[in-house]
Amino acid sequence: MRQALVAANWKMNGTKAQVAELLAGFKAGINAQACQVAIFSPAVFLSDVQQALQGSAIAWGGQNVHSAESGAYTGETSLGMLKEFGCQYVLVGHSERRTLFGESDEVVAEKVAAALSAGVTPMLCIGETLEERESGVTAEVCRRQLKAVLDKVGVAGFNKLVVAYEPVWAIGTGKTASPEQAQEVHADLRAFLQDADAEMAKKIQILYGGSVKAASAAELFAMPDIDGGLVGGASLQIEEFVGICNAAAQ
Ligand code: PGA
């Protein structure tokens, strides 16, 4: 059985005070024994997150990373740095990184490979744009994004990572994919991975992301191939995020 995982992607939001308030609320409200939880924080707050969550069952990670160990990469964060602040996870290939910061499938694959070698679990984000969905190439695009990483890190790598399917048209728009629409893609992705390795395909967690709210979470998570959620906007509200975690715990 795959365990449910719910992750918060705070994006470029928050202050030190808000981070403290959110984390106190999450710790008080979430039963992290019943569902895995991870918080993706802006890098500058990782020290605060570490202090607040150390010793709790809630994990945390960075929203982006550079694949090099160190060097002349102004503004970037290394895996060693993330690890020093206790990060168990790192978000890789979020659609905002791909579209706004020009990350190609190859760059994403490099980052996943680097995270795996550093012993940090990558959460690999994939998903189609509205235009791609309307042209009927959703499966093709998502499979291509997965394949780029699979070619790089193999089945061994996929045994140690989490996939987040996030249709770009559903991110931050309030337009959640219907449970059936999401399930169709999740099942297709699992079928694609099954061709590489049946055991890995059965075990890998595939999360859904895109306007997940407490009110829509239970229906999404009830789908057989949806193993939890990657939550943006609603993760900045204590009640919403706790509600989503509770939905996953059931
Ligand atoms: P959203 O963001 O929940 O605000 O749509 C999801 C994400 O970008 O990970």
XYZ file of C-alpha atoms and ligand atoms in Angstrom:
259
model
C 0.000 0.000 0.000
C 1.232 3.477 -0.857
C 1.139 5.999 1.961
C -0.542 9.326 1.311
C 1.723 12.379 1.146
C 0.581 15.986 1.259
C 3.069 18.742 0.481
C 2.845 22.502 0.915
C 4.437 24.716 -1.727
C 4.566 28.181 -0.235
C 6.223 29.625 -3.373
C 7.590 33.169 -2.844
C 5.250 34.014 0.023
C 5.459 34.616 3.730
C 7.326 36.470 6.454
C 9.162 35.063 9.451
C 6.074 35.748 11.560
C 3.729 34.036 9.085
C 6.029 31.025 8.834
C 5.981 30.646 12.624
C 2.205 30.975 12.725
C 1.584 28.512 9.889
C 3.917 25.903 11.327
C 2.448 26.175 14.819
C -1.006 25.694 13.293
C 0.114 22.732 11.196
C 1.810 21.040 14.152
C -1.265 21.455 16.314
C -3.779 20.389 13.672
C -2.157 17.692 11.526
C -1.925 14.056 12.512
C 1.356 13.423 10.716
C 1.329 9.789 11.859
C -1.689 9.179 9.619
C -0.320 10.833 6.474
C 3.125 12.006 5.388
C 3.511 15.782 5.252
C 6.243 17.937 3.711
C 6.639 21.717 3.645
C 8.449 23.403 0.735
C 9.643 26.706 2.103
C 11.528 29.627 0.549
C 15.224 28.943 1.191
C 15.670 31.949 3.473
C 13.139 30.528 5.950
C 14.588 27.006 6.103
C 16.358 27.716 9.358
C 13.069 28.826 10.953
C 11.298 25.783 9.504
C 14.001 23.474 10.829
C 13.747 24.940 14.306
C 9.968 24.697 14.323
C 9.618 21.194 12.877
C 12.637 19.351 14.235
C 11.422 16.383 16.241
C 7.945 16.492 14.665
C 6.734 14.011 12.045
C 6.473 16.792 9.437
C 9.287 16.905 6.870
C 10.478 19.903 4.860
C 12.473 20.854 1.793
C 13.562 23.529 -0.664
C 11.558 24.684 -3.677
C 14.518 24.535 -6.047
C 18.171 23.541 -6.084
C 21.218 23.756 -8.319
C 22.763 20.508 -9.480
C 26.369 21.599 -8.860
C 27.982 21.029 -5.465
C 29.253 24.603 -5.168
C 30.774 27.352 -7.261
C 30.091 30.553 -9.142
C 26.298 30.289 -9.380
C 25.114 33.564 -7.921
C 21.744 33.323 -6.234
C 21.551 29.527 -6.273
C 21.265 26.988 -3.440
C 23.125 23.659 -3.299
C 21.972 20.293 -2.017
C 24.625 20.453 0.706
C 23.059 23.704 1.919
C 19.557 22.214 1.915
C 20.838 19.208 3.847
C 22.508 21.415 6.421
C 19.045 22.780 7.176
C 17.546 19.323 7.524
C 15.771 19.124 4.164
C 14.545 15.640 3.359
C 12.892 16.712 0.095
C 13.434 19.122 -2.764
C 10.907 20.269 -5.352
C 12.233 19.873 -8.886
C 10.788 21.008 -12.198
C 7.784 22.948 -10.929
C 5.977 24.438 -13.933
C 6.863 27.943 -12.721
C 10.547 26.960 -12.828
C 10.091 25.466 -16.281
C 8.167 28.370 -17.814
C 9.429 31.457 -15.924
C 13.034 30.342 -15.401
C 13.580 28.301 -18.542
C 14.249 24.897 -16.979
C 14.334 22.265 -19.701
C 13.631 18.549 -19.250
C 17.427 18.045 -19.277
C 18.064 20.588 -16.519
C 15.277 19.019 -14.466
C 16.799 15.562 -14.960
C 20.221 16.862 -13.831
C 18.685 18.287 -10.676
C 16.825 15.063 -9.889
C 20.033 13.073 -10.372
C 21.988 15.438 -8.115
C 19.322 15.284 -5.395
C 19.298 11.484 -5.480
C 23.076 11.298 -5.164
C 22.906 13.679 -2.218
C 20.280 11.500 -0.521
C 17.542 14.136 -0.764
C 14.171 12.962 -2.122
C 13.195 14.864 -5.275
C 9.540 15.670 -5.830
C 9.448 15.756 -9.627
C 6.727 18.028 -11.019
C 5.268 17.452 -14.462
C 2.143 18.584 -16.262
C 0.639 19.901 -19.471
C -0.443 23.434 -20.401
C -4.018 24.264 -21.396
C -2.983 24.454 -25.039
C -1.422 21.000 -24.831
C -4.514 19.542 -23.153
C -6.761 21.055 -25.796
C -4.568 19.629 -28.557
C -4.919 16.179 -27.009
C -1.233 15.719 -26.148
C -1.507 15.564 -22.340
C -0.271 11.983 -22.048
C 2.508 12.574 -24.550
C 3.791 15.677 -22.733
C 3.664 14.100 -19.272
C 5.324 10.903 -20.495
C 8.056 12.943 -22.201
C 8.740 14.846 -18.969
C 8.935 11.577 -17.014
C 11.054 9.852 -19.635
C 13.689 12.600 -19.599
C 14.259 11.846 -15.925
C 13.861 8.078 -16.233
C 16.550 8.008 -18.941
C 18.865 9.853 -16.565
C 18.266 8.146 -13.204
C 16.714 4.810 -14.210
C 14.377 2.612 -12.220
C 16.733 2.786 -9.226
C 16.205 6.555 -9.137
C 12.442 6.282 -9.529
C 12.363 3.961 -6.537
C 13.484 6.965 -4.480
C 11.476 9.859 -5.809
C 7.960 11.244 -5.734
C 6.070 12.479 -8.803
C 3.646 15.397 -8.675
C 1.276 15.724 -11.623
C 0.238 19.359 -11.881
C -1.748 20.439 -14.925
C -0.432 23.952 -15.564
C -3.963 25.248 -16.291
C -5.046 24.213 -12.795
C -2.207 25.901 -10.879
C -3.317 28.982 -8.994
C -6.391 29.339 -11.202
C -9.031 27.846 -8.928
C -9.726 25.319 -11.726
C -9.013 21.915 -10.213
C -8.869 18.983 -12.590
C -11.868 16.785 -11.886
C -11.004 13.624 -9.929
C -11.691 11.631 -13.115
C -9.474 13.875 -15.279
C -6.630 13.612 -12.772
C -7.072 9.864 -12.284
C -6.884 9.305 -16.036
C -3.448 10.956 -16.211
C -2.192 9.312 -13.004
C -3.192 5.887 -14.315
C -1.473 6.592 -17.619
C 1.720 7.677 -15.859
C 1.692 4.581 -13.698
C 1.170 2.442 -16.819
C 4.121 4.169 -18.465
C 6.298 3.477 -15.428
C 5.067 -0.094 -15.294
C 6.727 -0.712 -18.647
C 10.013 0.224 -16.986
C 9.427 -1.761 -13.784
C 6.189 -3.140 -12.365
C 7.293 -3.122 -8.729
C 8.490 0.504 -8.882
C 5.261 1.583 -10.634
C 3.196 -0.017 -7.897
C 5.181 1.654 -5.104
C 5.788 5.174 -6.440
C 3.750 8.016 -4.945
C 2.068 10.174 -7.604
C 0.576 13.346 -6.128
C -1.922 15.679 -7.756
C -1.417 19.451 -7.666
C -3.430 22.381 -8.973
C -5.936 24.364 -6.900
C -6.388 21.596 -4.307
C -8.618 22.825 -1.488
C -9.920 21.167 1.664
C -13.316 20.878 -0.028
C -11.980 19.070 -3.120
C -9.230 16.972 -1.515
C -11.200 13.940 -0.330
C -12.667 13.227 -3.780
C -9.278 13.559 -5.458
C -7.509 11.381 -2.892
C -10.200 8.700 -3.182
C -8.985 7.959 -6.729
C -6.942 4.761 -6.909
C -3.822 6.300 -8.479
C -3.762 9.633 -6.617
C -1.513 9.320 -3.580
C -1.831 12.792 -2.106
C -1.413 16.404 -3.135
C 1.004 19.237 -3.776
C -0.733 22.321 -2.456
C 0.098 25.947 -3.281
C -2.383 28.666 -2.301
C -4.278 26.585 0.239
C -1.041 25.758 2.088
C -0.860 29.396 3.219
C -4.018 28.926 5.284
C -3.872 26.762 8.380
C -7.430 25.462 8.274
C -7.312 24.662 4.571
C -4.008 22.805 4.709
C -4.923 20.892 7.868
C -8.206 19.936 6.186
C -6.345 18.620 3.131
C -3.976 16.576 5.331
C -6.933 15.148 7.226
C -8.598 14.182 3.949
C -5.427 12.312 2.957
C -5.219 10.577 6.317
C -8.506 8.795 5.680
P -2.057 25.908 -6.281
O -0.504 25.597 -6.596
O -2.503 24.898 -5.254
O -2.067 27.304 -5.767
O -2.786 25.742 -7.553
C -0.031 24.286 -6.714
C 1.427 24.311 -7.071
O 1.839 25.156 -7.857
O 2.209 23.472 -6.582
